mmCIF file of C-alpha atoms in Angstrom:
data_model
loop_
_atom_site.group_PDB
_atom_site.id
_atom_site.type_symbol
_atom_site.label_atom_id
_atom_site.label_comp_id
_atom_site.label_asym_id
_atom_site.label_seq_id
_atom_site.Cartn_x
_atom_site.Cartn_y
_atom_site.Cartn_z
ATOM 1 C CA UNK A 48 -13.681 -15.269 -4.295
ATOM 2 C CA UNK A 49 -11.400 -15.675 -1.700
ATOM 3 C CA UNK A 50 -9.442 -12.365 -3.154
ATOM 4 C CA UNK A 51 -5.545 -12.310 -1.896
ATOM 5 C CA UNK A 52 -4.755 -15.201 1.331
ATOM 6 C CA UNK A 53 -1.426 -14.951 3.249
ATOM 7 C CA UNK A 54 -0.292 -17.809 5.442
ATOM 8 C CA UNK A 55 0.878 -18.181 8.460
ATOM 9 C CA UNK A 56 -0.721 -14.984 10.040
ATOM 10 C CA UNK A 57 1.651 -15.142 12.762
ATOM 11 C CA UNK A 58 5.302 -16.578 12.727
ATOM 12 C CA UNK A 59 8.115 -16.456 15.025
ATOM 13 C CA UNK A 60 11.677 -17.633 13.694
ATOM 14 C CA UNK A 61 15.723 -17.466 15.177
ATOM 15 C CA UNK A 62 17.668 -15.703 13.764
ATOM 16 C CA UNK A 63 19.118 -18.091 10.743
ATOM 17 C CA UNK A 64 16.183 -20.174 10.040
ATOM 18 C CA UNK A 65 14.544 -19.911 6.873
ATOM 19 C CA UNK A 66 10.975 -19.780 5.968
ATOM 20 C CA UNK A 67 8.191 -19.291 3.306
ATOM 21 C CA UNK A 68 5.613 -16.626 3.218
ATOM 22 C CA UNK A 69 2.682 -17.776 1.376
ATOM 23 C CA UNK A 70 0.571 -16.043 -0.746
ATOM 24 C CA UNK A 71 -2.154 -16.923 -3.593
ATOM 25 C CA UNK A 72 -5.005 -14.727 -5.107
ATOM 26 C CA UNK A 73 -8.087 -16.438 -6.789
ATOM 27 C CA UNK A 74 -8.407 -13.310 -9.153
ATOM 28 C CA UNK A 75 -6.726 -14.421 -11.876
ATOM 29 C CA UNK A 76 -4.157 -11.376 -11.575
ATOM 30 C CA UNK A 77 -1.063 -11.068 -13.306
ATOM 31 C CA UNK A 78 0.626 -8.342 -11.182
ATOM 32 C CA UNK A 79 1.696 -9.271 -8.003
ATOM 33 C CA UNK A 80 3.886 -7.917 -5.066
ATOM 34 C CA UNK A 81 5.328 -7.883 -1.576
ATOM 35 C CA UNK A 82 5.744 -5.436 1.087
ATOM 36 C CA UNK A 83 7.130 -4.937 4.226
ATOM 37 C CA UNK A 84 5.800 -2.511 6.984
ATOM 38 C CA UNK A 85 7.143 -1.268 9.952
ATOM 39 C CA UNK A 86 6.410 1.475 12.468
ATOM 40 C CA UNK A 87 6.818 4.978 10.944
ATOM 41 C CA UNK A 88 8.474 4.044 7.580
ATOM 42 C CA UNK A 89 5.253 3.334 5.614
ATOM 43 C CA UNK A 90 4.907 0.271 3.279
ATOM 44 C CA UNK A 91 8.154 -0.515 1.182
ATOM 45 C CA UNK A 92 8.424 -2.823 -2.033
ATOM 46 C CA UNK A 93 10.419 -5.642 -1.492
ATOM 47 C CA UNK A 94 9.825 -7.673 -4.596
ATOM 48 C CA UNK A 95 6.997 -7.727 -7.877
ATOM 49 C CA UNK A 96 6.524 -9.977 -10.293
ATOM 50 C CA UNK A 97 4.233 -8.810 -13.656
ATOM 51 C CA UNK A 98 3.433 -12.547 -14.544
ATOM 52 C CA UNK A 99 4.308 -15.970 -14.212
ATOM 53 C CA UNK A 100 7.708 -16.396 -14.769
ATOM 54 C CA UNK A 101 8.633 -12.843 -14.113
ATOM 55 C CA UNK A 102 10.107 -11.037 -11.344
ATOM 56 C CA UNK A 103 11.688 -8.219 -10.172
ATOM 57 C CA UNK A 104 13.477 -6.199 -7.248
ATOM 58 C CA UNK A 105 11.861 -3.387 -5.292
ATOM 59 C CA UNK A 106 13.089 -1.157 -2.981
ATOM 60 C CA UNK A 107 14.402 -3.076 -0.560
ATOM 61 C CA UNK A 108 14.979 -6.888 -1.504
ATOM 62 C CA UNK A 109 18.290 -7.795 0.241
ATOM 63 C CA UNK A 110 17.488 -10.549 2.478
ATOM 64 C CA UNK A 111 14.454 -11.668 0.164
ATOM 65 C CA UNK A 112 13.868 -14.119 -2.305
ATOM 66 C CA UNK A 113 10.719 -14.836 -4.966
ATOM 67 C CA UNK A 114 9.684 -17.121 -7.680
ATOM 68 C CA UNK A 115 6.426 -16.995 -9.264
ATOM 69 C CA UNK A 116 5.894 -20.472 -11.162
ATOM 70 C CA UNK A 117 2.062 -20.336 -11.444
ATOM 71 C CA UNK A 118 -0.476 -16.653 -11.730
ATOM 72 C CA UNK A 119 -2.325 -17.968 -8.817
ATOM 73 C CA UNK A 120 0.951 -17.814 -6.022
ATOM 74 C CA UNK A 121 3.831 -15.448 -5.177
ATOM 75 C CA UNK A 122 5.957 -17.406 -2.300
ATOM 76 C CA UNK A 123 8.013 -14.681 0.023
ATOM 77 C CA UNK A 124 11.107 -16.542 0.914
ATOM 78 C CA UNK A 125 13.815 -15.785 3.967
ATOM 79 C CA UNK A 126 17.124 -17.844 3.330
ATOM 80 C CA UNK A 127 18.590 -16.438 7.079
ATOM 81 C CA UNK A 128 16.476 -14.741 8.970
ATOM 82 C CA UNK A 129 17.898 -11.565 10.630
ATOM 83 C CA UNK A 130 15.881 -9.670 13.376
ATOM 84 C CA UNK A 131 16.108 -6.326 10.855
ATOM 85 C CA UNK A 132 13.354 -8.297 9.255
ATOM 86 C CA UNK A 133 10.656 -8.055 11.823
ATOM 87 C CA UNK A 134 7.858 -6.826 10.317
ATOM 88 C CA UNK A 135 4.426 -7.186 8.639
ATOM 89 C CA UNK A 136 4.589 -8.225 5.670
ATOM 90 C CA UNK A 137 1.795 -8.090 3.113
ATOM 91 C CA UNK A 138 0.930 -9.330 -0.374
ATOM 92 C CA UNK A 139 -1.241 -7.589 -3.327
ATOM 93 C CA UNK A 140 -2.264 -8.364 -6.542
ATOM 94 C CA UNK A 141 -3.537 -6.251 -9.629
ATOM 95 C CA UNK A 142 -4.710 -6.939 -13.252
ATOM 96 C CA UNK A 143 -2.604 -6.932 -16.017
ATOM 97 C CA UNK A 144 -0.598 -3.702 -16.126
ATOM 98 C CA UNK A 145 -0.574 -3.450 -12.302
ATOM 99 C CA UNK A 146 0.853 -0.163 -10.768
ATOM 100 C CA UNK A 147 -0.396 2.397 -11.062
ATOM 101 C CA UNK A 148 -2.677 1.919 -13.599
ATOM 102 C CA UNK A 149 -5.034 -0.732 -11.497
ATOM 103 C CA UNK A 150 -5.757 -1.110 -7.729
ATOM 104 C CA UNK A 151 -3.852 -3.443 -5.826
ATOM 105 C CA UNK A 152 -5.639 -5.818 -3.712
ATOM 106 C CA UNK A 153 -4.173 -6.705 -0.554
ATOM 107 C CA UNK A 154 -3.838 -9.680 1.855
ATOM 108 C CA UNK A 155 -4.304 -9.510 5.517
ATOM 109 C CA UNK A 156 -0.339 -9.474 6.542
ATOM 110 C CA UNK A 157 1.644 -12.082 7.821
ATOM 111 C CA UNK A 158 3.362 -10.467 11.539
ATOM 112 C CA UNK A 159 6.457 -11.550 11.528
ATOM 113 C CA UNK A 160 9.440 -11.706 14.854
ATOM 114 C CA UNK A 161 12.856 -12.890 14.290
ATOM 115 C CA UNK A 162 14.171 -13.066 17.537
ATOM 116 C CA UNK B 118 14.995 9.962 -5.145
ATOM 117 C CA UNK B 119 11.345 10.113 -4.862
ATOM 118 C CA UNK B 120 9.513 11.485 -1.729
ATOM 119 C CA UNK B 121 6.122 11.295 -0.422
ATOM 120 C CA UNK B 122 4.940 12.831 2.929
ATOM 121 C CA UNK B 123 1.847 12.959 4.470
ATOM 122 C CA UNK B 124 1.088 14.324 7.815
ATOM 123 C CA UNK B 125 2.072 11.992 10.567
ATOM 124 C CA UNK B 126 0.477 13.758 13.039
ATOM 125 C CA UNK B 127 -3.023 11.925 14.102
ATOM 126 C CA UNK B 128 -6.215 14.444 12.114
ATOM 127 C CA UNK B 129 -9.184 14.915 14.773
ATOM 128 C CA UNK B 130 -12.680 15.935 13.167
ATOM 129 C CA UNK B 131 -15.508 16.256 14.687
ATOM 130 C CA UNK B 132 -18.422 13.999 13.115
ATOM 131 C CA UNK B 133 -20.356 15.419 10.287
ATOM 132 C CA UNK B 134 -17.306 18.340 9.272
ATOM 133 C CA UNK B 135 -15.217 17.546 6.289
ATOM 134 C CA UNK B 136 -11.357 15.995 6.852
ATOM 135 C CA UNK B 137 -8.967 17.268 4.537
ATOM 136 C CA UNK B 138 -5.513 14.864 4.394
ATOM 137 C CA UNK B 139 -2.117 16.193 2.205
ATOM 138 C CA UNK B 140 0.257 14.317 0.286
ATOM 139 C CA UNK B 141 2.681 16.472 -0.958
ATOM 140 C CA UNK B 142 5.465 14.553 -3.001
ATOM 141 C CA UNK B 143 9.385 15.998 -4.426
ATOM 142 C CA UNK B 144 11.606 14.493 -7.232
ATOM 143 C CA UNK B 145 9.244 13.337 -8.969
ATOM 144 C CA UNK B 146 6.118 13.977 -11.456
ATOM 145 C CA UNK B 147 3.994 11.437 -11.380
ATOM 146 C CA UNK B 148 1.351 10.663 -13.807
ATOM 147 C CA UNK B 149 -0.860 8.657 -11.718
ATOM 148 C CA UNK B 150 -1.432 8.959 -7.417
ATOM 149 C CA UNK B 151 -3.463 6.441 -5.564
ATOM 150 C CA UNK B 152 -5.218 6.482 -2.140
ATOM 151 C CA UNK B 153 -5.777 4.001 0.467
ATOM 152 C CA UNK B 154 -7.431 3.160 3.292
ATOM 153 C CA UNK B 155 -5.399 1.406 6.394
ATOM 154 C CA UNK B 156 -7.661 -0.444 9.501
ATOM 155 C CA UNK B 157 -5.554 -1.500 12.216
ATOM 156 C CA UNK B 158 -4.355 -5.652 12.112
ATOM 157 C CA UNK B 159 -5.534 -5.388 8.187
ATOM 158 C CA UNK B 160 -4.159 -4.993 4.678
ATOM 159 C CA UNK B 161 -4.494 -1.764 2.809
ATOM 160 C CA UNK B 162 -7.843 -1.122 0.699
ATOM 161 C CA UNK B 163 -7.477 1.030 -2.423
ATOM 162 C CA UNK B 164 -10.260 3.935 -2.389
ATOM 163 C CA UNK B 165 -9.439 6.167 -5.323
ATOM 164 C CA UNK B 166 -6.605 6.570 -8.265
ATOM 165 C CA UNK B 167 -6.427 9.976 -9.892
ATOM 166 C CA UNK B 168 -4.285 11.228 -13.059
ATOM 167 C CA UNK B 169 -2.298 14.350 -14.102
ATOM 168 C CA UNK B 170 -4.780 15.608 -16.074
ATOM 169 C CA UNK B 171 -7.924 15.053 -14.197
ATOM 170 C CA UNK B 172 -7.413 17.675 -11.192
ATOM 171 C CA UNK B 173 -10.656 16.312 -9.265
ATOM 172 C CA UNK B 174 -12.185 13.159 -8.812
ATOM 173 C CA UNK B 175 -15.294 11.997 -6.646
ATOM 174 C CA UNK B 176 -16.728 8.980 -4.943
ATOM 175 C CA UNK B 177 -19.334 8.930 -2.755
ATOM 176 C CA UNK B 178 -18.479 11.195 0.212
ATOM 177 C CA UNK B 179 -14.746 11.013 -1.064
ATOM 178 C CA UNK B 180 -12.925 13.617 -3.362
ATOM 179 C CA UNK B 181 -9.701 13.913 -4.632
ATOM 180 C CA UNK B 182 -7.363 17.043 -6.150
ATOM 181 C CA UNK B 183 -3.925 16.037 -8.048
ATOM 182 C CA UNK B 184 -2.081 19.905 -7.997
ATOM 183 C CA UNK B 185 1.180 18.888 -10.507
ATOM 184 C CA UNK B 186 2.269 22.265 -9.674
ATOM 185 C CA UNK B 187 2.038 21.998 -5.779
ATOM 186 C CA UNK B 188 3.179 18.660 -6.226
ATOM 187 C CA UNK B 189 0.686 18.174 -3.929
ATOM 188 C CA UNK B 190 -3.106 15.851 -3.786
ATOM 189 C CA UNK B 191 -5.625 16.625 -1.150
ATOM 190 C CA UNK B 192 -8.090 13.789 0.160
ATOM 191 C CA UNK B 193 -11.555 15.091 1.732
ATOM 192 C CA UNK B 194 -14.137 13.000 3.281
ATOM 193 C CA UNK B 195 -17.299 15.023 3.577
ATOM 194 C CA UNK B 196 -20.372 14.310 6.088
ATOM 195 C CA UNK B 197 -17.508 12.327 8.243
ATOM 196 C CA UNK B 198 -18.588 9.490 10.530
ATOM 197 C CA UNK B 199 -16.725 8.078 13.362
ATOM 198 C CA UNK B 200 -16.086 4.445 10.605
ATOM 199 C CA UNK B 201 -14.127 6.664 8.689
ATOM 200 C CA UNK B 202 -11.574 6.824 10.989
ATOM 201 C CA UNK B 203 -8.293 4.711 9.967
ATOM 202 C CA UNK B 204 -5.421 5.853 8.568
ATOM 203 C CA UNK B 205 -4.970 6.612 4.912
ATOM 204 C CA UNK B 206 -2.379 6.359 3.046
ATOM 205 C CA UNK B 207 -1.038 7.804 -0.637
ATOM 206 C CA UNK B 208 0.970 6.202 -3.399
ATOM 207 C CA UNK B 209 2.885 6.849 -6.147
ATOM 208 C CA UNK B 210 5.800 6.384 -8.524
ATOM 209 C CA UNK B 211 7.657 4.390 -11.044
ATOM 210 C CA UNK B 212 7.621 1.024 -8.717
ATOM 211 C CA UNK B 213 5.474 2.539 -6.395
ATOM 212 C CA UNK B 214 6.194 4.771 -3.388
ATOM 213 C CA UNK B 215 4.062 4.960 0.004
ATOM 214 C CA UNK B 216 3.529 7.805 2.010
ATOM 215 C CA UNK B 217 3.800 6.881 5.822
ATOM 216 C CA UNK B 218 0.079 7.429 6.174
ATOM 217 C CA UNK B 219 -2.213 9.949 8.428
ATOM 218 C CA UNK B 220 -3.634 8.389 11.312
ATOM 219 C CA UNK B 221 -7.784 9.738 11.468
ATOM 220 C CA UNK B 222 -10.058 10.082 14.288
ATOM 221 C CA UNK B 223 -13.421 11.366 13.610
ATOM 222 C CA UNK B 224 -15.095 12.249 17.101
ATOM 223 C CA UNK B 225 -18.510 11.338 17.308
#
């Protein structure tokens, strides 16, 4: 298993331009989530989604949108950039039930510089 | 709202004494607390989850305590080794909170 992927690793955008974070998971996991972390404020939930079909906001989702069509991906989009949103930004799944029943398994982080 | 804070301040052990991180949380009561471990460039790893009503739990070299009354969980790594350093973080809450992490560097 190839557990969670995240692509690109590396991305630098204007501010304005939009782009896709991709993310997929091979584990057949229905939770799945994005965060956002930056130097000394931890890792913050942007947006979840418990299934396919099914999403929801986190703590801080302004900026952010999501979709989750199949189990298998959880797309991270940015409609207009803004350099508040430099950061790492990772991906997790979990099995049905999710947090904080289940571990989340996370991806390696996409790094992120709107200039 | 809901509050987690770990010690920010980097934890130096020597190799082979135990390390003993806090998480000490406010607002909140949470019936479930997870722990993670952080490598630099990487994602998160989960090591442990604990719940209200089981005040210890063990793996391997690792233990966990879950005080409800502190509001508190301590993390201890026993028989460290210079790999165990990395910074750890806790979790908890309703859509899930993350402490800030404590940076650890286990001097061989």
């Amino acid at each position: 298993n190839a557990g969670v992927t995240q692509t690109p690793k590396f991305q630098v955008l204007k501010t304005g331009q939009s782009m896709t974070l991709q993310c997929a998971q091979d584990m057949n996991h229905e939770y799945m989530s994005w965060y956002r972390q930056d130097p000394g404020m931890g890792l913050r939930l942007i947006h979840y989604s418990v299934g396919a079909g099914i999403t929801d906001q986190g703590e801080v989702p302004n900026g952010y949108n999501v979709s989750r069509s199949t189990t298998e991906d959880f797309p991270l989009r940015l409609l207009s950039a803004a350099p508040s949103q430099t950061s790492v930004y990772f991906c997790a799944s979990s099995r049905a039930g999710g947090w904080p029943y289940n571990e989340q398994f996370f991806g390696p982080g996409t790094r992120l510089t709107v200039l | 709202s809901q509050k987690i804070e770990q010690n920010s301040e980097a934890l130096n052990i020597q190799e082979g004494k135990t390390a003993t991180l806090t998480c000490n949380y406010t607002n909140y009561s949470p019936a479930y607390l997870q722990w993670y471990r952080q490598d630099p460039g990487r994602g998160p790893v989960f090591l442990l989850l604990i719940r209200e009503n089981e005040k210890e739990k063990r793996k391997e070299r690792l233990k966990v305590t879950f005080d409800t009354t502190l509001k508190q969980s301590l993390f201890h790594i026993t028989a460290s080794q210079p790999a165990d350093s990395a910074t750890y973080l806790c979790a908890l809450g309703d859509k899930i909170i993350f402490g800030k992490g404590t940076r650890l560097h286990i001097l061989p």
